[in-house]
Coordinates of C-alpha atoms in Angstrom, one line a residue:
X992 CA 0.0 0.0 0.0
X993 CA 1.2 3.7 -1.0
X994 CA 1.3 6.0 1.4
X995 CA 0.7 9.8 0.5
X996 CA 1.7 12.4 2.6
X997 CA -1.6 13.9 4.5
X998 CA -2.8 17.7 3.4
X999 CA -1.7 18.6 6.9
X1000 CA 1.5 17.4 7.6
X1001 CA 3.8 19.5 9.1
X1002 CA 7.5 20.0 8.2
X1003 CA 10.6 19.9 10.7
X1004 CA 10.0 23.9 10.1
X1005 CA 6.1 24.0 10.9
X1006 CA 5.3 24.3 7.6
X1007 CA 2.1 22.4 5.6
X1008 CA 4.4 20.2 3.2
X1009 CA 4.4 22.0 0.1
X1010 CA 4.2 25.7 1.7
X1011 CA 8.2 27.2 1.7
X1012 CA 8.6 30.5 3.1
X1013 CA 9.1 32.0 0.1
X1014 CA 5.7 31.0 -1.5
X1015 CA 4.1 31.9 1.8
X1016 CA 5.5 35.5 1.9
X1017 CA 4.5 35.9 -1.9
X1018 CA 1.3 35.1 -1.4
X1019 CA 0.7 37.2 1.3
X1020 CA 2.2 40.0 -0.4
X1021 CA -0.9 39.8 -2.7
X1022 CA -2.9 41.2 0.2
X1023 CA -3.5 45.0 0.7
X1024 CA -2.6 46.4 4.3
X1025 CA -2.7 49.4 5.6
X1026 CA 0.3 51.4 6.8
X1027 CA 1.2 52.8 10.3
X1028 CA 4.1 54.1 12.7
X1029 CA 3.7 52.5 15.7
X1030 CA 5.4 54.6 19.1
X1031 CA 6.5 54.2 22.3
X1032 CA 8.9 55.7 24.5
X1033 CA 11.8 53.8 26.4
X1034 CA 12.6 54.3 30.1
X1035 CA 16.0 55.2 30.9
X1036 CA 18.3 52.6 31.4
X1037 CA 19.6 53.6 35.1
X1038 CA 16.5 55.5 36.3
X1039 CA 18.5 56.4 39.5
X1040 CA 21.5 57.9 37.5
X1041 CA 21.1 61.4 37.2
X1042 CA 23.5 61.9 33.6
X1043 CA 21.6 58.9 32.1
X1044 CA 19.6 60.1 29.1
X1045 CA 15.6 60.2 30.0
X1046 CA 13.2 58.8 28.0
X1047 CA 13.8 58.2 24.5
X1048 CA 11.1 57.9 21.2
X1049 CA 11.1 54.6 19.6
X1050 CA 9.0 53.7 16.5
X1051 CA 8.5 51.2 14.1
X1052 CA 6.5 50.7 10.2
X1053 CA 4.0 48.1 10.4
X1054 CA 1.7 46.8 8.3
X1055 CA -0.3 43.9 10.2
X1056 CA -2.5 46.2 12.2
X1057 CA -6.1 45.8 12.8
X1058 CA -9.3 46.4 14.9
X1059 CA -10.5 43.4 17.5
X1060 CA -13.8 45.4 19.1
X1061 CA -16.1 48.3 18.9
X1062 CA -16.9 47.6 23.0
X1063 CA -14.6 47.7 24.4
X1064 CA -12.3 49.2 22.2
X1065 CA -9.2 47.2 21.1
X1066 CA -6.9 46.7 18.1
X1067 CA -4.1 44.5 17.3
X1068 CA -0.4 44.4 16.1
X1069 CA 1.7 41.7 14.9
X1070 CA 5.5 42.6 16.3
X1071 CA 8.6 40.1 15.0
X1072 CA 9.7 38.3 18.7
X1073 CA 12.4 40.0 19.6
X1074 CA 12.3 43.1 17.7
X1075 CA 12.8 46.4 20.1
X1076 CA 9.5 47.4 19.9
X1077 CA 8.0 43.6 21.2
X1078 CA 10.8 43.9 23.9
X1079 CA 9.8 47.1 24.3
X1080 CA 6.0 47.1 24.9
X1081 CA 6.3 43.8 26.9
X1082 CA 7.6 46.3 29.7
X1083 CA 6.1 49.5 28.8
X1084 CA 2.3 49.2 28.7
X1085 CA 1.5 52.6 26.9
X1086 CA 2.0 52.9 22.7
X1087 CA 0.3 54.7 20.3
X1088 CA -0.3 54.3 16.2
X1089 CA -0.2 56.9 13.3
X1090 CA -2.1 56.2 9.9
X1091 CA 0.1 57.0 7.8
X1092 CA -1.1 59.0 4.5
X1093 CA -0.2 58.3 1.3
X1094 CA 2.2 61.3 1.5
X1095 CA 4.5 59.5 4.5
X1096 CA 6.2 57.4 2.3
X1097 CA 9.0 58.6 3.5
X1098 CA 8.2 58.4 6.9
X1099 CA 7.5 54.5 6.1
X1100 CA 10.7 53.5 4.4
X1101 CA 12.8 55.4 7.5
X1102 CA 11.1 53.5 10.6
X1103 CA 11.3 50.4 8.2
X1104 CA 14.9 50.2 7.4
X1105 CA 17.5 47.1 8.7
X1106 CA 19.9 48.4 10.9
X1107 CA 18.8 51.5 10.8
X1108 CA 20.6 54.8 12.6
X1109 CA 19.0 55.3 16.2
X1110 CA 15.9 56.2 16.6
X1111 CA 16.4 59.9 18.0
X1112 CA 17.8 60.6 14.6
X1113 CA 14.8 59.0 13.1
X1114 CA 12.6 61.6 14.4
X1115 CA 14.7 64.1 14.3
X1116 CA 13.3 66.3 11.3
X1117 CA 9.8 64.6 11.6
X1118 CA 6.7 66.7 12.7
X1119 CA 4.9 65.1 15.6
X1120 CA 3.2 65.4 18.6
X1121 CA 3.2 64.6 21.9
X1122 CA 0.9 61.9 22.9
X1123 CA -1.6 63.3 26.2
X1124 CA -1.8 59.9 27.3
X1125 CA 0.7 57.8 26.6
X1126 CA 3.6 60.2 25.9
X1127 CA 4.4 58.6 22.7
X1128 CA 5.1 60.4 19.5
X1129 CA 2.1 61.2 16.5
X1130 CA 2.8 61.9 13.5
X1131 CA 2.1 65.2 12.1
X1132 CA -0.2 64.5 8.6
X1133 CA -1.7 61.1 9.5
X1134 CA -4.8 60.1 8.9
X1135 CA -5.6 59.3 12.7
X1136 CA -3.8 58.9 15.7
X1137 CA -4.6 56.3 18.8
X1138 CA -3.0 56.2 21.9
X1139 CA -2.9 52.6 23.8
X1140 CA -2.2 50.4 26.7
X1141 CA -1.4 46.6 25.9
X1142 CA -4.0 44.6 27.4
X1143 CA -2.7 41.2 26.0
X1144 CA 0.3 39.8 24.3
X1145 CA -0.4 36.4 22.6
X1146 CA 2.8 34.8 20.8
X1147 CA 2.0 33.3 17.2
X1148 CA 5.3 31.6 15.4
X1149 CA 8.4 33.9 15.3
X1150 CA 5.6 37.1 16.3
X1151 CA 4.0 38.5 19.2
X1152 CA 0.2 39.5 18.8
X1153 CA -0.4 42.7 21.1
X1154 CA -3.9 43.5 21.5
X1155 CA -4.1 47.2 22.7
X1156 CA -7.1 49.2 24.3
X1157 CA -7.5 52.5 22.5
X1158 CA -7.1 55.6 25.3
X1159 CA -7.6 58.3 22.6
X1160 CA -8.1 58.2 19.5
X1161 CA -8.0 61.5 16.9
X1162 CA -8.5 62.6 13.7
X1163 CA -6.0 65.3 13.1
X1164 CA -8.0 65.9 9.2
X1165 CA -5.0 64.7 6.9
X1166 CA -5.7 65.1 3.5
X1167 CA -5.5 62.4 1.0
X1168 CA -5.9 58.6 0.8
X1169 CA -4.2 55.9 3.0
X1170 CA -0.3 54.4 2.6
X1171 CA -0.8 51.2 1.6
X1172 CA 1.5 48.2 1.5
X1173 CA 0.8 45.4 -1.8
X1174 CA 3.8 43.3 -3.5
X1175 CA 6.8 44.2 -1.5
X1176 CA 5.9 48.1 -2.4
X1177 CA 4.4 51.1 -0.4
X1178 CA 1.1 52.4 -2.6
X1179 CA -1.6 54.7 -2.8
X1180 CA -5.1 54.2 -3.5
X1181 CA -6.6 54.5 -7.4

């Protein structure tokens, strides 16, 4: 008797035999997403050393962002374990998320780069405001702004799923269509 591999068998890597990472990430790429910043801000190292640098803004592109609930209200981002911003919000609770508009490109590419400059340089010429709530920077020109506090961190594979409740969330009346993110490229609507 032949035996044929079942439709769910798993790889030594997790994967559905059949499914490489490379056919997985291209499908993927077929789907539209949305485009945000998301912001935090890092304690100082040595909180009891007076000449150690205070907080500092730290912020990150993503693209696998989405609402979870009207009531209450919560949304979700999917971090890479290990990344500074998932080793960052699993201590610091409060974060916040810019839509970016079609006209941050720029803003995108920057906070998405691989071994990027620091972060302080990374907002260094960027218009932003303070966050009320969560002290976090918002982007000047987005599309909307929220302010959270992690309410739940789930890990899924190599990422961390961190469900957020929204503290504030604002409009700032950006013109123009959303950033979006389709086959490996940044977008814009039409």
């Amino acid at each position: 008797m032949l035996k044929t591999a079942s439709p769910t068998a798993l790889t030594p890597s997790g994967h559905a035999e059949g499914v490489s990472n490379d056919e997985f990430r291209a499908a993927m790429s077929r789907l539209a997403a949305g485009v945000v910043l998301v912001t935090a801000q890092e304690p100082p190292l040595d909180p009891d050393d007076p000449d150690a640098p205070g907080m500092e803004d730290v912020g990150m592109t993503a693209t696998a962002f989405m609402s979870v609930s009207l009531d209450p209200p919560l949304v979700l981002v999917s971090l890479r374990e290990g990344s500074r911003m998932d080793d960052l919000l699993a201590e610091q609770p409060l974060w916040a998320v810019s839509v970016l508009a079609e006209s941050q490109r720029h803003v995108a590419g920057r906070f998405s780069m691989r071994g990027r400059i620091s972060d302080r340089l990374l907002f260094e010429d960027i218009p932003y405001v303070r966050g009320e709530v969560s002290g976090a920077p918002l982007m000047g020109g987005a599309l909307a702004t929220l302010e959270c506090r992690t309410e739940q961190r789930v890990p899924a594979g190599d990422h961390t799923l961190v469900i957020g409740r929204v503290l504030a969330a604002r409009m700032p009346g950006a013109e123009g269509g959303p950033l979006m993110y389709f086959r490996g490229r940044y977008r814009q609507l039409g």
